Amino acid sequence: MKITTTLKSIIFANALFGITSLGYAQQKQPSSITQGKYVQYVNPFIGTGAVDTNSLSGSNFPGATVPFGFVQLSPDTQDSPDNPASGYDYNDKTIVGFSHTHLSGTGVADLFDVLVMPTTGELKFTPGKANQPGSGYRSAYSHQHETARPGYYQVLLQDYNINAELTSTSHVGLHRYTFPKTANAHVIFDLDHSLDKKRSYWSCKIIGAEMRIVNDHTIEGYRILTGWARLRKVYFHAEFSKPFTNTTLASGRHLFPGLPIINGTDIKGAFDFNTEDGKPVLLKVALSPVSVENARLNLSSELPGWNFDEVVNQSSAQWEKELEKIKVEGTTEQKQIFYTGLYHAFTQPNNVADVNGDYQATDFTISNAPDKTHYSTFSLWDTFRAAHPLYTLIQPERTAGFVNSMLRQYDTYGYLPIWQLWGDENYCMIGNHAIPVIVDAALKGIPGFDLEKAYEAVKQSSLRDHPGSPFSIWEQYHYIPEDLQSQSVSITVEMAFDDWCVAQLAKKLGKTADYEHFIKRSEYYRNVFNPQNGFFQAKKKDGNWLEPFSPLQYGGNGGNPYTEGNAWQYLWYVPQNVPGLIELMGGKEGFVNKLDQFFTLRDKSGEVNGNASGFIGQYAHGNEPSHHVAYLYDYAGQPWKTQMYVAKVLNDLYNNSSSGYSGNEDCGQMSSWYIFSAMGFYPVNPDSQEYALGSPILKHAEMLTPGGKTFTVDVTNPGKKNCYIKSVKLNGKTLSKPFITQSDIINGGKLEFVMDDKPNKRWGIR
């Protein structure tokens, strides 16, 4: 994953100093925009495009958003976005427009609502062909004339010589277009722009849309569509800073100059301006999932004025407030990766409630959140592992908001989220990993939600059948038979962990019978362990092993016992009982030998799943099932190997370029792994309140804890070669084991590492 020196220089300059590149765009750089101490290290281009176009890039977008905001205003380089799912690929040569909603780091695309594109000259209503300037209304662009930082995006649209600048509030996107002096300037609204309508995962379809001209500077409308989310309603209210001179609405190929309203399934509008006065055209676009009236309210509440630079500064200040929750010292590249990681982790979940608290519930009714907050975009199969544990440490108030939002789905839908998007359950992935998120918050004492209701939700969501968690089969067979449910091995081991989490909350609340029931189920992973080959292997309903078996054979999302992985990668998923897993493998020696083989076996015979990347042997850091595995040596008496492999991942599989991630960033999970690991610890079992120590690479870190105390990490002799722990002290006392606890962190204090280039095989032996 290497890039040219020139490209590195451009990325470094844009990210660190916020300097736009040469020529026209540089002349238009706002002089009144300021940057904070930590915002300056965020590079939104990290994770936006792989150098090798056959590999995963991160699937992040570079556009403007605020922390956990509803609007993410960003350029799309594809007419029908599919891969990457963010709609923006750093390797593309043209931009088709700027849409107001995006997903960050996911493996599947959706959203891309209300595309806007400024143009000049001949009016065109088709987006044109990808990477072909002059084809349709798309435009060529260059990274030398492109800038991105938190709350601000800028690009020169070369076909039109238009400098486009974007910023946003939570519900409103603000555009500033500096046109050349012309009587023939246009701004196009495209309500047909969406993910690829022909892709095979599901049918994306615009069910209906409307665009209405309210007056000579205001338009509004909506679109209703299906996609990854089964039904989405998107309402908008848009205002220009100056009146448009002419209008043309379009339905398909039919054009209607001067028409005040249009309805259909493929509608667009063009709004003409005279820019001979040299003044920029500003545009405010407010969104709501509820109504046009709420979109108007969102705009009047959040952005009544037109001061673009002020909005950029306000957004930047919001990001600075969030990023300063962890203060680190290290190399410039390390700080760029770290703070961009925090930025990506805080990009979602998104508050989909309007400013009055209205939101669309999972039963498609309109509900109201008393605290004006209702979160969605829960990529839980990914984020329960490290992102949500990170939120419990530095976003406790939002963690309570996440839990309350999940409990509202339970109220209207009958069980907790699996993968919730735009307030709608889409059933993506397996298990029900809202359970560990809620239990983790409860066990760590996060205030702000009803503990008894939370327990009812996690219990009932562990008893009621739903896609990905067939509990009636679970109760009958004590494992998932592959001939009754595909992905059976992955479902078995992941449901066992979820059950352990339910048991812990039952224990906390004194529900002894429930505890006994769920703790027993948490051991069902044993029933698919084949001692003859030493792997978790699929069984049929008759109790016989499914043959033939190859631990290297990959599964995707159905039709195979393993989910986005193989038997090697799922062998290690017993975070609730690592000693029990060690016992299954014949003790520590056998366990370590198997781990050694896992990290050194390079054979990838058979088809490798598209999500598998970032390989170290069979370890695939580009997807979540592997994320905890390097830390398992800590449990088996050889922590120096944890240190070696964690350091290798930190140093080799992350960088500060567009290809900075070794897989999809997955809504903050890939970043959160780095954030924890760079500081020297990681939640192998995210609900255990224990963190395994690894190999810190930062010189210094300070984390503000929920109680207002500071937890500090100091590292002596950090560096790529000095990956081994020589000694550790916690609050001045020598630490002899490779673990710290939640209370060690939230009570404040200091963790001190001394690193060396040689392993200390006497330290940390458990």
Tab-separated table of N, CA and C in Angstrom, residues 64 93 108 171 209 343 352 434 437 466 540 548 559 588 599 606:
chain	number	residue	atom	x	y	z
A	64	ALA	N	-18.515	16.989	4.021
A	64	ALA	CA	-18.752	17.725	5.259
A	64	ALA	C	-19.869	17.098	6.084
A	93	LYS	N	-11.979	9.974	-11.817
A	93	LYS	CA	-11.507	11.222	-12.423
A	93	LYS	C	-12.596	12.278	-12.560
A	108	VAL	N	-21.742	-2.204	1.907
A	108	VAL	CA	-22.893	-2.143	1.018
A	108	VAL	C	-23.364	-0.700	0.952
A	171	HIS	N	-28.639	18.927	10.263
A	171	HIS	CA	-29.716	18.587	9.332
A	171	HIS	C	-29.679	19.380	8.035
A	209	ALA	N	-41.609	10.620	-6.220
A	209	ALA	CA	-40.844	11.816	-5.867
A	209	ALA	C	-41.607	13.041	-6.328
A	343	TYR	N	-12.478	10.678	14.130
A	343	TYR	CA	-13.425	11.350	13.231
A	343	TYR	C	-14.363	10.339	12.590
A	352	VAL	N	-31.205	10.686	13.632
A	352	VAL	CA	-32.193	10.829	12.563
A	352	VAL	C	-33.445	11.553	13.042
A	434	ALA	N	-26.803	-5.938	19.266
A	434	ALA	CA	-27.254	-4.878	20.158
A	434	ALA	C	-27.179	-5.364	21.601
A	437	VAL	N	-23.875	-4.569	23.264
A	437	VAL	CA	-23.755	-3.116	23.400
A	437	VAL	C	-24.551	-2.634	24.613
A	466	HIS	N	-35.658	-14.652	14.832
A	466	HIS	CA	-35.620	-13.629	13.808
A	466	HIS	C	-34.452	-13.942	12.894
A	540	LYS	N	-24.889	-31.415	10.917
A	540	LYS	CA	-26.245	-31.540	10.405
A	540	LYS	C	-27.190	-31.819	11.558
A	548	PRO	N	-17.622	-32.652	2.708
A	548	PRO	CA	-16.208	-32.543	3.095
A	548	PRO	C	-15.934	-31.241	3.837
A	559	GLY	N	-25.181	-19.863	2.496
A	559	GLY	CA	-24.757	-20.982	1.675
A	559	GLY	C	-23.476	-21.646	2.123
A	588	LYS	N	-2.512	-24.781	26.998
A	588	LYS	CA	-1.845	-23.596	26.464
A	588	LYS	C	-0.871	-23.919	25.337
A	599	PHE	N	-1.181	-17.500	12.253
A	599	PHE	CA	-0.511	-16.282	11.807
A	599	PHE	C	0.567	-16.526	10.749
A	606	GLY	N	-8.817	-22.031	-2.736
A	606	GLY	CA	-10.251	-21.799	-2.814
A	606	GLY	C	-10.548	-20.321	-2.914
